[in-house]
CSV table of C-alpha atoms and ligand atoms in Angstrom, one decimal:
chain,number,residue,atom,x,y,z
Q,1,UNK,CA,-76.3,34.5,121.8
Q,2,UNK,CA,-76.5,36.0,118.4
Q,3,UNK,CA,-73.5,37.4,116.0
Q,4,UNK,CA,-73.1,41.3,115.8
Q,5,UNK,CA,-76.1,43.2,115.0
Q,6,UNK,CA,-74.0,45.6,112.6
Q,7,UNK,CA,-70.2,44.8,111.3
Q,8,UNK,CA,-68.3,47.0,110.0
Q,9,UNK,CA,-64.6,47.8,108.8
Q,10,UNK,CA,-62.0,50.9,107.9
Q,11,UNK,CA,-59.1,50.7,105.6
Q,12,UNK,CA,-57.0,53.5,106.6
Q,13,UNK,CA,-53.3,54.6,106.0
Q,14,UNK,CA,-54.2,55.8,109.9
Q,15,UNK,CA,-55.2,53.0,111.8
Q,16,UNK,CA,-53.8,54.7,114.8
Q,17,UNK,CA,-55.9,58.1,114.5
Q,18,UNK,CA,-59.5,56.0,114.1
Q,19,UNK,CA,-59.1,53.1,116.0
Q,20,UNK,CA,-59.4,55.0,119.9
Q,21,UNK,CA,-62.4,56.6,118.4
Q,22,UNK,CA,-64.3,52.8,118.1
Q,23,UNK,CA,-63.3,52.7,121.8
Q,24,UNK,CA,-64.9,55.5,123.0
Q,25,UNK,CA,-68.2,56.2,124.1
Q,26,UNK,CA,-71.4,54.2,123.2
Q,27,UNK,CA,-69.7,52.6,120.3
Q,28,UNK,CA,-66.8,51.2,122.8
Q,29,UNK,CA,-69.1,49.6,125.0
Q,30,UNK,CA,-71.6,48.1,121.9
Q,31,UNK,CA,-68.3,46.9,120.8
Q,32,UNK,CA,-67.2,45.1,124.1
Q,33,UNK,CA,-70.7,43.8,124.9
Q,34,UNK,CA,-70.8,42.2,121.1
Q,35,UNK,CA,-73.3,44.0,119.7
Q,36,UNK,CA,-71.0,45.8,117.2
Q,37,UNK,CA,-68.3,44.2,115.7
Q,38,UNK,CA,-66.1,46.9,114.4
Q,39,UNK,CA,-62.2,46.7,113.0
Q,40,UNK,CA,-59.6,48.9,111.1
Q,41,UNK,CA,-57.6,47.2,108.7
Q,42,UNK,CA,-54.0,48.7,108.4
Q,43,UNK,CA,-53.5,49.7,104.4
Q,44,UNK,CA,-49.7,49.9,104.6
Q,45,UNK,CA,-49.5,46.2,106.4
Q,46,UNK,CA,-50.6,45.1,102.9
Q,47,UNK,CA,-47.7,47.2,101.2
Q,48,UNK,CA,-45.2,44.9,99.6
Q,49,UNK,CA,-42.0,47.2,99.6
Q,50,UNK,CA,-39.5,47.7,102.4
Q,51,UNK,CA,-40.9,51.5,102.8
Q,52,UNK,CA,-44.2,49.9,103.1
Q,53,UNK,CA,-45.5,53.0,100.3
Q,54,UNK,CA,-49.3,53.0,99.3
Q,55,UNK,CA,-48.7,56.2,97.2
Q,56,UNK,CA,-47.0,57.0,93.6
Q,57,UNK,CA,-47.1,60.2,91.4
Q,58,UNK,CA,-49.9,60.2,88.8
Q,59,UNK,CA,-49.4,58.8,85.2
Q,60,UNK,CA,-50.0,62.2,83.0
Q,61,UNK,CA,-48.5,63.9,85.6
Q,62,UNK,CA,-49.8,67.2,88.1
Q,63,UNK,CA,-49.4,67.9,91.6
Q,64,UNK,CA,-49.8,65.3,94.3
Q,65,UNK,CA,-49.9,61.4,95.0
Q,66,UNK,CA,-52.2,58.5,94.4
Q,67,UNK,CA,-53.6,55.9,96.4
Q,68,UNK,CA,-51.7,53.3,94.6
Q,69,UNK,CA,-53.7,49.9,93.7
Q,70,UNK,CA,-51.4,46.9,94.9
Q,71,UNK,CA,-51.6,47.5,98.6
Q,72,UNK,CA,-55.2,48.5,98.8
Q,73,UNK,CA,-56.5,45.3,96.7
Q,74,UNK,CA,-54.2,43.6,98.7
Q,75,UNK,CA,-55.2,45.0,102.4
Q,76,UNK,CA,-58.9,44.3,101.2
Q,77,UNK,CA,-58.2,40.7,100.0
Q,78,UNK,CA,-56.3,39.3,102.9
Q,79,UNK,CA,-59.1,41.1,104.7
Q,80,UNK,CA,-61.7,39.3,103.2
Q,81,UNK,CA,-59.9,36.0,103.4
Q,82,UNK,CA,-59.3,36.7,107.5
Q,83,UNK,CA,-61.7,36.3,110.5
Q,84,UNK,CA,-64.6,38.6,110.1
Q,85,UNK,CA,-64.0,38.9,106.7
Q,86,UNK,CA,-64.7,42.0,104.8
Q,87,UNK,CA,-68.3,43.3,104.8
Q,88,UNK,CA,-70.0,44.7,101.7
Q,89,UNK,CA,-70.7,46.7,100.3
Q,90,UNK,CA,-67.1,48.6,100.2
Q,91,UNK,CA,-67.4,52.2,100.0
Q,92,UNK,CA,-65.0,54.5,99.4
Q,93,UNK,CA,-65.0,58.0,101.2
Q,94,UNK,CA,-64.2,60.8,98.8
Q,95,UNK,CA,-66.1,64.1,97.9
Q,96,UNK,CA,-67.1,62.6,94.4
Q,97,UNK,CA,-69.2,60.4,96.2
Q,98,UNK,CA,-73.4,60.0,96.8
Q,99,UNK,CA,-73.9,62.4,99.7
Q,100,UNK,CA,-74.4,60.8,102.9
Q,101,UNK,CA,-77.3,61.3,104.7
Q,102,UNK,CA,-80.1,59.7,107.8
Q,103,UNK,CA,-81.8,57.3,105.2
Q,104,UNK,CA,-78.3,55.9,104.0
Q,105,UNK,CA,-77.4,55.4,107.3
Q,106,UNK,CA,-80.5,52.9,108.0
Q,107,UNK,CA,-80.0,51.7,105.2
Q,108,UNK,CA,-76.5,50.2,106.3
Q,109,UNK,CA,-77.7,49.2,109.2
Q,110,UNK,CA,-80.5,47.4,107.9
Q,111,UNK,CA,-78.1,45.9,105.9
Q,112,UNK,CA,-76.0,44.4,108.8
Q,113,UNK,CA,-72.7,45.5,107.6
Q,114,UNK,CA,-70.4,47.7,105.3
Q,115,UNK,CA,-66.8,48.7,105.1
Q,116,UNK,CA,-65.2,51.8,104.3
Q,117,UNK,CA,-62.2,52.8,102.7
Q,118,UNK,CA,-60.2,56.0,103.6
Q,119,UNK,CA,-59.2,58.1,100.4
Q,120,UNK,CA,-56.5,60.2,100.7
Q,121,UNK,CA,-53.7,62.2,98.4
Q,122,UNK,CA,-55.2,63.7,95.4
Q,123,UNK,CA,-57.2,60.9,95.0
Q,124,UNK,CA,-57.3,56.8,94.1
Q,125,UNK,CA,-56.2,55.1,91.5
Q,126,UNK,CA,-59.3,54.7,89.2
Q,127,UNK,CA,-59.4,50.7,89.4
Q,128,UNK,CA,-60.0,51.0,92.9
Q,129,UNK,CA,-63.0,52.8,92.0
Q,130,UNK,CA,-63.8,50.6,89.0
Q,131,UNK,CA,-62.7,47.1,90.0
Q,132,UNK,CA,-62.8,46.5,94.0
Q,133,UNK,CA,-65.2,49.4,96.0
Q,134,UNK,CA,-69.0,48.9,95.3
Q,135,UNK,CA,-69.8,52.8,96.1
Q,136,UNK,CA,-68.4,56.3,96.6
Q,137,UNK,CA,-70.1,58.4,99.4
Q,138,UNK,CA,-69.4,62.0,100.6
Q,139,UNK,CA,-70.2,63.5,104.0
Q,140,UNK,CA,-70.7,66.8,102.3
Q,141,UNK,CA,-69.9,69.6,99.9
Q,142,UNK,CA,-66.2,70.1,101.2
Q,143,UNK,CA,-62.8,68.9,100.7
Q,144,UNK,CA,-61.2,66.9,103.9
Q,145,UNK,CA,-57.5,65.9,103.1
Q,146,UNK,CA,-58.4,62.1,103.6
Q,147,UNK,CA,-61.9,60.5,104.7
Q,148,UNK,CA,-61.0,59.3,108.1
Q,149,UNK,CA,-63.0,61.8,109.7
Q,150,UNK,CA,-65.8,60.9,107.2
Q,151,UNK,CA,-65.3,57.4,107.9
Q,152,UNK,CA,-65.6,58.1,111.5
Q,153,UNK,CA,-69.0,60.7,111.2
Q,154,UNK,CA,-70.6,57.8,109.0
Q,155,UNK,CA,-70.1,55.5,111.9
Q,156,UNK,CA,-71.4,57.6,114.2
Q,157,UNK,CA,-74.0,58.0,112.6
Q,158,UNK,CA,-75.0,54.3,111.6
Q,159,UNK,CA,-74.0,52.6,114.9
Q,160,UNK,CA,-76.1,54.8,117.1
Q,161,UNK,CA,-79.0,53.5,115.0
Q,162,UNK,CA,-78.3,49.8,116.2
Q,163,UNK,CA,-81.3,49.1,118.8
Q,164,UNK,CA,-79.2,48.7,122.1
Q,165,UNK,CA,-76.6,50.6,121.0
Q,166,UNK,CA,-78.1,54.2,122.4
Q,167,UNK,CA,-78.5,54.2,126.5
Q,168,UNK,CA,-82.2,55.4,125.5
Q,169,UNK,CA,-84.0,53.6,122.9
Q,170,UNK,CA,-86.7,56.2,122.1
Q,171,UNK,CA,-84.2,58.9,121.8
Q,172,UNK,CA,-82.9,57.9,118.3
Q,173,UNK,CA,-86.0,58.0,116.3
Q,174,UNK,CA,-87.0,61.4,118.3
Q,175,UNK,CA,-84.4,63.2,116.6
Q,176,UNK,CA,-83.4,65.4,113.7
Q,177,UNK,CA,-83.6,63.8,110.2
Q,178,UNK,CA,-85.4,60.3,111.5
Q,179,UNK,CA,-88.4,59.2,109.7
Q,180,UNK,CA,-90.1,59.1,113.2
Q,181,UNK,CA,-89.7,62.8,113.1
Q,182,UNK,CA,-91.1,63.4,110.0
Q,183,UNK,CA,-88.4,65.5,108.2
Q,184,UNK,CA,-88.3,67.9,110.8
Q,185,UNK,CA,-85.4,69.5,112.8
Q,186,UNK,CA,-85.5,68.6,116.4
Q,187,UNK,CA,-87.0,71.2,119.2
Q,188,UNK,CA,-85.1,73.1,121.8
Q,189,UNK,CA,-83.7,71.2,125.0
Q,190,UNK,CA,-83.2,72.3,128.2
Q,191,UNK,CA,-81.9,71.1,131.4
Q,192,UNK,CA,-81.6,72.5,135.1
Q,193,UNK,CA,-81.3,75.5,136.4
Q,194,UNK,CA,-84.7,77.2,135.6
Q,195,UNK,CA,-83.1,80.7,135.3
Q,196,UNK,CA,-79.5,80.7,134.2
Q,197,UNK,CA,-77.8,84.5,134.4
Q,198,UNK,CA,-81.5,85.5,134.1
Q,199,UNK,CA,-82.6,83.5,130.9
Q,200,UNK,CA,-85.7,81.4,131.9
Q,201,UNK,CA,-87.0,78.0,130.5
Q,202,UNK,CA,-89.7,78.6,128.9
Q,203,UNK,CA,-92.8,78.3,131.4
Q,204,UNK,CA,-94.6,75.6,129.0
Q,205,UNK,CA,-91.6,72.8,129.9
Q,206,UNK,CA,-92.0,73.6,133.6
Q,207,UNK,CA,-96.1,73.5,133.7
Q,208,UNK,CA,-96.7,69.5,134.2
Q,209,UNK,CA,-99.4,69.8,131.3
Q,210,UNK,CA,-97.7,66.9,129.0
Q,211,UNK,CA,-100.3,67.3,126.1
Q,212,UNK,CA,-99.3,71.2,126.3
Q,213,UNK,CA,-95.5,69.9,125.9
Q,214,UNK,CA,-95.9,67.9,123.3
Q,215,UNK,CA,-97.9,70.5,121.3
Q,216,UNK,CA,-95.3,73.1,121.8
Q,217,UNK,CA,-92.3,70.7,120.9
Q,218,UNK,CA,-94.2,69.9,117.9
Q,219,UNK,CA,-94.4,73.9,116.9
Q,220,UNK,CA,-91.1,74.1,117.7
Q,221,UNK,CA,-89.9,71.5,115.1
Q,222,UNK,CA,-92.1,72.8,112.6
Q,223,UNK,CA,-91.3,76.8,113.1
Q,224,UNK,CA,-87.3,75.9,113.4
Q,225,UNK,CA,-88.2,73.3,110.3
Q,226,UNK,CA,-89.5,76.3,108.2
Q,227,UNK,CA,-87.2,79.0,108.8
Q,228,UNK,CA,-83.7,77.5,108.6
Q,229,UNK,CA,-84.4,74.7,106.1
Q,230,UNK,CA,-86.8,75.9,103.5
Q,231,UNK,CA,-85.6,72.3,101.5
Q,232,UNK,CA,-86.8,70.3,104.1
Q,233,UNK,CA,-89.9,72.3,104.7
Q,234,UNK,CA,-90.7,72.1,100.8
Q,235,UNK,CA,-89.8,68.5,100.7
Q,236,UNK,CA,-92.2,67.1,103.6
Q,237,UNK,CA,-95.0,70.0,101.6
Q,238,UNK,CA,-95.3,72.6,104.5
Q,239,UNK,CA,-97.7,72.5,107.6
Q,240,UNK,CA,-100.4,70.6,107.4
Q,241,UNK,CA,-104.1,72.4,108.6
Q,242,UNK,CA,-103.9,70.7,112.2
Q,243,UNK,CA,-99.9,71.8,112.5
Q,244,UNK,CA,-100.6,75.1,111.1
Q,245,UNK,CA,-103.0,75.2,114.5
Q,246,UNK,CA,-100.3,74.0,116.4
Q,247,UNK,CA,-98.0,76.6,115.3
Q,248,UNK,CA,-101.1,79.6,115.8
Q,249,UNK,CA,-101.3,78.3,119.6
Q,250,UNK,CA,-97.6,78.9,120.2
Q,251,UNK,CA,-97.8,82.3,118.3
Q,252,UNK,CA,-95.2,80.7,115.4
Q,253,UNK,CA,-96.8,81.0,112.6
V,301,LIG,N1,-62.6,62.9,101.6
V,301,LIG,C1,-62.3,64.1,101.2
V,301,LIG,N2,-63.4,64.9,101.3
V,301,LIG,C2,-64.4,64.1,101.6
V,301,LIG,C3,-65.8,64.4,101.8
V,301,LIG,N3,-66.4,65.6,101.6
V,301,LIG,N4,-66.6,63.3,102.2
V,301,LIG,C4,-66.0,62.1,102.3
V,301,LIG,N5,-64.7,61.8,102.2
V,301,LIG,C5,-63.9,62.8,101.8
């Protein structure tokens, strides 16, 4: 058999908080059958004091504490140097950083492997940044206390994209954001019963005409595409003639 399709590793202060979440679900069982090889890497088992600190005030002074350098080189080093060693390129999570998105995500996939390094405190000590990660990235335009819940949304999002990782291999590329979907917002699901407290499935879904569905999933995508993300809509250049029909026949547009 073949080595792990995708390899990846956290440094966290929290190795207890993120490593039940590579156990559980989809990613636990990719994990188990080999297809992913995932690991968290412990930052204070790298510390060299008895208190087993990663943190010091800030030179300059101001509020807060800072990722200090000695145990995260360290944690990354021994990681490197032990079984797996430590994928690249080694991104740190912090709202400074490249915003994450669907094309980065393939794009660490398609790179076979990465690793991620939790920030936390007011921040890193700058030769972390300049000397050891290769990258900063951000999950968006907020502030989380430390990036293990990035960490965690970023694997999410890149392991799922592993073919074999997904129960359904068609499903992934269907989706919001994929370039299968053509930078459209996915349409509306829905599932059994037909009439829930009196709200009906739309007749289309239950009409057998499979050309019909597809046209009206399609208009869907587009109409929801158009009204709640005008960037996305301006960014793939609006409707073309034949979707602008689509969206007519559905009375969207
Ligand atoms: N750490 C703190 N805020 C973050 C953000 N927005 N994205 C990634 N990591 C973070």
């Amino acid at each position: 058999m073949s080595g792990p399709a995708l390899r990846a590793r956290v440094l966290t202060i929290f190795p207890d908080l993120v490593a039940p979440w590579l156990d559980a679900s989809l990613m636990g069982k990719a994990r188990r059958s080999g297809l992913l090889d995932l690991d968290v890497v412990d930052l204070r088992a790298a510390a060299s004091d008895p208190h087993r600190s990663v943190d010091d005030a800030p030179f300059g002074g101001g509020a807060g504490m800072v990722l200090a350098p000695e145990p995260v080189f360290a944690a990354a080093e021994a990681a490197a140097a032990g079984p797996g060693g430590l994928p690249r390129p080694l991104l740190l999570l912090g709202p400074g950083g490249r915003r994450f998105d669907q094309a980065m995500a393939a794009e660490l996939v398609a790179g076979g492997g990465f690793s991620l390094l939790c920030g936390r405190y007011e921040g890193v000590d700058q030769r972390i940044v300049d000397h050891l990660v290769d990258g900063e990235v951000s999950i968006g335009d907020f502030v989380l206390s430390g990036g293990e819940v990035a960490a965690l949304a970023v694997l999410e999002a890149t392991t799922r994209l592993v073919p074999g990782v997904m129960g359904n291999t068609t499903s992934a590329d269907e989706e919001s954001f994929s370039s299968a979907s053509g930078g459209l917002l996915e349409y509306p699901h829905y599932t059994r019963p037909a009439d829930f407290r009196g709200w009906q499935v739309p007749d289309v879904l239950r009409s057998g005409d499979h050309a019909r569905v597809a046209r009206w999933r399609r208009a869907q995508a587009l109409a929801r595409t158009r009204d709640r993300r005008p960037d996305l809509w301006a960014a793939r250049g609006g409707a073309s003639a034949q979707e602008q029909a689509v969206l007519e026949e559905f009375g969207l547009a």
